[in-house]
Tab-separated table of C-alpha atoms in Angstrom:
chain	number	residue	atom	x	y	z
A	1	UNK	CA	9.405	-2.964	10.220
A	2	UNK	CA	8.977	-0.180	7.958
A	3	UNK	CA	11.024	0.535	5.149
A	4	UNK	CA	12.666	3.822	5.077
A	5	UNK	CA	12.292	5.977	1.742
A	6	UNK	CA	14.632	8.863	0.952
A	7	UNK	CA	13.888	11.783	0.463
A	8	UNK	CA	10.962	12.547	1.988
A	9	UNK	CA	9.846	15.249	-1.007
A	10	UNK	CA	11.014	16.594	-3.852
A	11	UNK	CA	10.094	19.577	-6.293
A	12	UNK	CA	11.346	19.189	-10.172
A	13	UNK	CA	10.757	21.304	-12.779
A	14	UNK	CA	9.141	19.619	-15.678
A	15	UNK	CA	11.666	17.427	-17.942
A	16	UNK	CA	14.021	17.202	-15.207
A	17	UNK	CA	14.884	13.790	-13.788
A	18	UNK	CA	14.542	12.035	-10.221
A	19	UNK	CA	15.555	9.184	-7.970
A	20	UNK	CA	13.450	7.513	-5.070
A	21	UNK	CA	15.212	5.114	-2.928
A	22	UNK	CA	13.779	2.209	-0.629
A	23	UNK	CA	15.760	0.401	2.222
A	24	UNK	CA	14.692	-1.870	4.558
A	25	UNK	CA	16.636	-3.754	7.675
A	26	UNK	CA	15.515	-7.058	7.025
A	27	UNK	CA	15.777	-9.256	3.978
A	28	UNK	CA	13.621	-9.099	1.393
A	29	UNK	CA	11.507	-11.343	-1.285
A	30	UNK	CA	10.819	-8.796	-3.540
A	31	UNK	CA	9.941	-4.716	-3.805
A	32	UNK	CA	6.907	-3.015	-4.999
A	33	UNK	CA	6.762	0.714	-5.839
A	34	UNK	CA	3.456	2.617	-5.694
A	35	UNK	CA	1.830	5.788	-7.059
A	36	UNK	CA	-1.229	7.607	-5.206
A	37	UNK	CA	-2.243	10.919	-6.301
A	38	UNK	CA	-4.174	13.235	-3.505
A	39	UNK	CA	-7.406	11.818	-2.666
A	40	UNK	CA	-7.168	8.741	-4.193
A	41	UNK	CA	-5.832	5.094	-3.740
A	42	UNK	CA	-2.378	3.972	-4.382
A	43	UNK	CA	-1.940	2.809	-8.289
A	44	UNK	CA	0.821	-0.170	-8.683
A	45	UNK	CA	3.708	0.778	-11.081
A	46	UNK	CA	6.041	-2.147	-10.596
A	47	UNK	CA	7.066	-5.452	-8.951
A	48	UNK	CA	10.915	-5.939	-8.559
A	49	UNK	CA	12.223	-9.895	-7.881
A	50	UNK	CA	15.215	-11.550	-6.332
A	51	UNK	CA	17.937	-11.425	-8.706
A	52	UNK	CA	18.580	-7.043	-9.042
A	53	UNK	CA	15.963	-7.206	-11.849
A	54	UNK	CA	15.124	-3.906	-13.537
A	55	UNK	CA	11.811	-3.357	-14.645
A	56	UNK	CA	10.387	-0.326	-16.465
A	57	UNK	CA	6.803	1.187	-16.463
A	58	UNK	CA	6.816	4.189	-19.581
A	59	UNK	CA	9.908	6.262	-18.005
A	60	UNK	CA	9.788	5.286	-14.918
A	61	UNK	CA	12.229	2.194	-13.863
A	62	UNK	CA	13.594	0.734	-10.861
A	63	UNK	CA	16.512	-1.488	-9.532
A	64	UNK	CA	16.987	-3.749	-6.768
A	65	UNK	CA	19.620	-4.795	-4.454
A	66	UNK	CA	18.824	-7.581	-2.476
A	67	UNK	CA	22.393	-7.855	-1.416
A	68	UNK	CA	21.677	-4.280	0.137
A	69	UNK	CA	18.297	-4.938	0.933
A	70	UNK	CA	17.667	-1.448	-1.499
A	71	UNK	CA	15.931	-0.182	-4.162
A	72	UNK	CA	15.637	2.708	-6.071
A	73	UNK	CA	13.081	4.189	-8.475
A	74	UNK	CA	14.107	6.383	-11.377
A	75	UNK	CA	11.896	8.908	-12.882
A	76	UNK	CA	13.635	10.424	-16.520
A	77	UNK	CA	12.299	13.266	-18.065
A	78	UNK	CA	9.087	13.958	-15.527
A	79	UNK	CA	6.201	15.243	-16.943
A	80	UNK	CA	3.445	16.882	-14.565
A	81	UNK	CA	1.299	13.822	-14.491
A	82	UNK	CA	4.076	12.156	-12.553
A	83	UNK	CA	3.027	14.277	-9.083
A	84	UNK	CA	2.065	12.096	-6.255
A	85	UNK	CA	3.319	10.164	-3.505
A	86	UNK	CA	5.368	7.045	-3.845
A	87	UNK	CA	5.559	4.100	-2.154
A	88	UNK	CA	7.942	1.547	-1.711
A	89	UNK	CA	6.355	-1.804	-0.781
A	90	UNK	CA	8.574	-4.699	0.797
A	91	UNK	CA	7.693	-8.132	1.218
A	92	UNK	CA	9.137	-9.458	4.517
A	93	UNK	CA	7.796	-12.796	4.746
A	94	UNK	CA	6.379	-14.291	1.440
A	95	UNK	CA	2.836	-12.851	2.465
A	96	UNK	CA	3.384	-9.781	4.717
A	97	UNK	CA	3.566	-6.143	2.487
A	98	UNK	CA	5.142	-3.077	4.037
A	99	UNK	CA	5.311	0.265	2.844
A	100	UNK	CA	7.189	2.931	3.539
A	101	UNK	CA	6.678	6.289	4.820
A	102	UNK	CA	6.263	8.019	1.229
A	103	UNK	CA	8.079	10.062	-0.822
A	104	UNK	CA	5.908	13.436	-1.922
A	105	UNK	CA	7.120	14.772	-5.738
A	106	UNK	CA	5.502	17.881	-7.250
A	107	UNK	CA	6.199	18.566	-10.764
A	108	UNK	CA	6.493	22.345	-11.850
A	109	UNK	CA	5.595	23.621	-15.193
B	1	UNK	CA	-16.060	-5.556	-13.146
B	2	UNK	CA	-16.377	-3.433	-9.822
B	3	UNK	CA	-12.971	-4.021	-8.416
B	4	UNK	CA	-12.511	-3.401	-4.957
B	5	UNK	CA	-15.324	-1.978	-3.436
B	6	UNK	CA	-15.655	-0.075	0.274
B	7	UNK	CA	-18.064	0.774	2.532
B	8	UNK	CA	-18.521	3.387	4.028
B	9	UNK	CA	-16.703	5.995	2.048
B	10	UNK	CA	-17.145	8.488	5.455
B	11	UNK	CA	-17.730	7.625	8.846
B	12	UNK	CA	-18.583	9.781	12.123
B	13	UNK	CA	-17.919	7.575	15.328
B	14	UNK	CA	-18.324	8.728	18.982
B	15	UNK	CA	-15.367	6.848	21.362
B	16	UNK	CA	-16.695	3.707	22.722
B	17	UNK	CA	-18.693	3.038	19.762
B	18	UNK	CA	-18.267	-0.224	17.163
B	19	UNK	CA	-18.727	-0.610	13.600
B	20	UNK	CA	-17.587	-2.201	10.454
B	21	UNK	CA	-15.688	-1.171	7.718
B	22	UNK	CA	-16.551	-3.737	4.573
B	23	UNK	CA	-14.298	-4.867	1.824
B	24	UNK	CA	-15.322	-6.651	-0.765
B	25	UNK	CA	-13.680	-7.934	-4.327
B	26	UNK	CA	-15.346	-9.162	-7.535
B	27	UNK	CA	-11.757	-10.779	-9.078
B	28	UNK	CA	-11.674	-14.026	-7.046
B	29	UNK	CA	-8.213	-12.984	-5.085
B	30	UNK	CA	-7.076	-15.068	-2.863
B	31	UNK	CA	-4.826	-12.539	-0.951
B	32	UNK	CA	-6.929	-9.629	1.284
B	33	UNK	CA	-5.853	-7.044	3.000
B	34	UNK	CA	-6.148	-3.823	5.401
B	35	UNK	CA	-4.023	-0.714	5.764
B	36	UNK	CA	-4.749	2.692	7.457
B	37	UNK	CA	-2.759	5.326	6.044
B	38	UNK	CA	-1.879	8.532	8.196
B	39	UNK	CA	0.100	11.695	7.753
B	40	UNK	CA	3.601	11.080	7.849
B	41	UNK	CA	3.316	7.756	8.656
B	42	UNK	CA	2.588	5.760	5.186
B	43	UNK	CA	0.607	3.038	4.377
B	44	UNK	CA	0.446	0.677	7.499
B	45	UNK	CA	-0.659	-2.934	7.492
B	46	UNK	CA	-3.847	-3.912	9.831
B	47	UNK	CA	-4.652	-7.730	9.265
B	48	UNK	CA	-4.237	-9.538	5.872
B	49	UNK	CA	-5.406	-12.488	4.933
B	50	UNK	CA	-4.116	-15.503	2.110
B	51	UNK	CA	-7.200	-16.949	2.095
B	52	UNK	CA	-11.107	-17.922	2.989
B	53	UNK	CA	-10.642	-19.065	6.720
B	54	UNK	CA	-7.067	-17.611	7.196
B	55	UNK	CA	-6.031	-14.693	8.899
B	56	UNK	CA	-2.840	-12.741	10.114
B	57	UNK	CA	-2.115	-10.024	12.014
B	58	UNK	CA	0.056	-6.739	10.168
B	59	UNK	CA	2.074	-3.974	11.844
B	60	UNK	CA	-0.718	-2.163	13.810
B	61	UNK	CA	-3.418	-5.466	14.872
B	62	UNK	CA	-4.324	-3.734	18.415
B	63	UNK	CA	-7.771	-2.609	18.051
B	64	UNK	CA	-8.860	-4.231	15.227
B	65	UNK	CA	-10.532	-7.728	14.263
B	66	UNK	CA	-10.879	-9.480	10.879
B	67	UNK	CA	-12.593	-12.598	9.752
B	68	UNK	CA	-12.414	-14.057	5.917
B	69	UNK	CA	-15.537	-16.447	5.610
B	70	UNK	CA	-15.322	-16.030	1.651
B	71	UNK	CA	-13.044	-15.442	-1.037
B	72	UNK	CA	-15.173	-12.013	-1.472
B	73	UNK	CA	-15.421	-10.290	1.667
B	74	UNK	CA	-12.667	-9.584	4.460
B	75	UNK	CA	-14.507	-6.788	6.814
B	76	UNK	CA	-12.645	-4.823	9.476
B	77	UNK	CA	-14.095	-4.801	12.581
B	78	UNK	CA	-13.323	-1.577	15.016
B	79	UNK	CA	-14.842	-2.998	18.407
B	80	UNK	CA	-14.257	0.368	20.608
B	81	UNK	CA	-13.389	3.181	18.206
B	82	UNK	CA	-10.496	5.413	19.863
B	83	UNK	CA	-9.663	9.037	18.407
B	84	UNK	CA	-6.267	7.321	17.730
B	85	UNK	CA	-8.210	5.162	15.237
B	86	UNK	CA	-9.629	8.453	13.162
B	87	UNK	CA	-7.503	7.965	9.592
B	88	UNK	CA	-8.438	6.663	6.215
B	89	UNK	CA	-8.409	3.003	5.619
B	90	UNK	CA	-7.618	0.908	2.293
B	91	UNK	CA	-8.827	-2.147	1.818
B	92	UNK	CA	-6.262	-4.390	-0.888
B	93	UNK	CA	-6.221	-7.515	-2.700
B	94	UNK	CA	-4.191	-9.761	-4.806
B	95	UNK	CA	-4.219	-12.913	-7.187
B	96	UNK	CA	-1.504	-14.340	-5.715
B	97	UNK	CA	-1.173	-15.529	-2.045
B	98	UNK	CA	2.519	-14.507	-2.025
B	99	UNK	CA	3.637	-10.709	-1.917
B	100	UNK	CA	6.583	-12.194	-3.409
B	101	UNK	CA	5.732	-13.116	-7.095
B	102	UNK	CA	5.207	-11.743	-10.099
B	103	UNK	CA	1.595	-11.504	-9.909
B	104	UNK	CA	1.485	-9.935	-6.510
B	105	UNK	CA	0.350	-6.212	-7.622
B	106	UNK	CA	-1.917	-4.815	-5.156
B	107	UNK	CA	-5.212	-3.836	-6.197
B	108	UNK	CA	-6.630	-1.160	-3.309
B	109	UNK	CA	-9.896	-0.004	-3.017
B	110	UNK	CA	-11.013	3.862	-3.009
B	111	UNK	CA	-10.782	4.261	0.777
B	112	UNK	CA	-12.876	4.807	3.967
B	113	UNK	CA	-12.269	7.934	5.932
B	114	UNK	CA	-13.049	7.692	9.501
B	115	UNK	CA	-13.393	10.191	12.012
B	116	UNK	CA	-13.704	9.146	15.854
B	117	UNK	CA	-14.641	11.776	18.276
């Protein structure tokens, strides 16, 4: 089962900041989170663990909940190379991935 | 190093009609594999595989077949291509046979866009 990601887009203004979240029905081994710009694959950005580990990739860092089955991804001070759509990535099952539906952020000048 | 390669980038199929879509990797990953990705709908798993000789079946199986004879190659396999089948298709892999661990970071390939008429 899917994961659901909210919200589905958002437009920021350059500098501003923005949160992604993840949640999924079932229980989960660990989270992935997922960048693809248009046209091209999906780039990895981070792996979250058991344990509400918080991991950070340049300004961009996540937390998860595995009490709540949730995560969240946190984007500070956006710059325009942050556009894209992100992906949430759950692992039900130690070897099954599943991503969620996408969330699409543009970044304004 | 080459990555993840696929092939075809573009493909034109009539209904009815077979082919396959090939996936191979060059950084001896033991964890393979497929995902079609439409509009609105995300990233959706096919088959995957842990493994030379092991297979699985993802979210969306129905339509599709998958074999892993070597570490290398995991080809998808479209035996009669349905318009419900047009979409682009990403071919993954992984070090690690668990999704779970630290080293499981997807590595995806550039994509094959399919079109069935």
């Amino acid at each position: 089962q899917q994961p659901v990601q909210s919200p589905q887009a958002v437009i920021l203004r350059e500098g501003e900041d923005a949160v992604i979240n993840c949640s999924s029905s079932k229980a989960l081994y660990s989270v992935h989170w997922y960048r693809q710009k248009h046209g091209e694959a999906p780039v990895f950005l981070m792996i979250l663990l058991k344990g509400g580990e918080q991991k950070g990739h340049e300004k961009i860092s996540a937390s998860f909940n595995e009490k709540k089955q949730q995560s969240s991804l946190y984007l500070t001070a956006s710059q325009l190379s942050y556009s894209g759509t992100y992906f949430c990535g759950t692992a039900q099952g130690a070897q099954k991935l599943v991503f969620g539906q996408g969330t699409r952020l543009t970044i304004n000048p | 190093n080459a990555g993840v390669t696929q092939t075809p980038k573009f493909q034109v199929l009539k209904t009815g009609q077979s082919m396959t879509l090939q996936c191979a990797q060059d950084m001896n990953h033991e964890y393979m594999s497929w995902y079609r990705q439409d509009p609105g709908m995300g990233l959706r798993l096919i088959h995957y595989s842990v493994g030379a000789g092991i297979t699985d079946q993802g979210e969306v199986p129905n339509g599709y077949n998958v074999s892993r004879s070597t570490t290398e190659d995991f080809p998808l396999r479209l035996l009669s291509a349905a318009p419900s089948q047009t979409s682009v298709y990403f071919c993954a892999s992984s070090y690690s046979k668990l999704a779970g661990v630290r080293t499981g970071e997807l590595f995806f390939g550039e994509g094959s866009r399919l079109t069935v008429l």
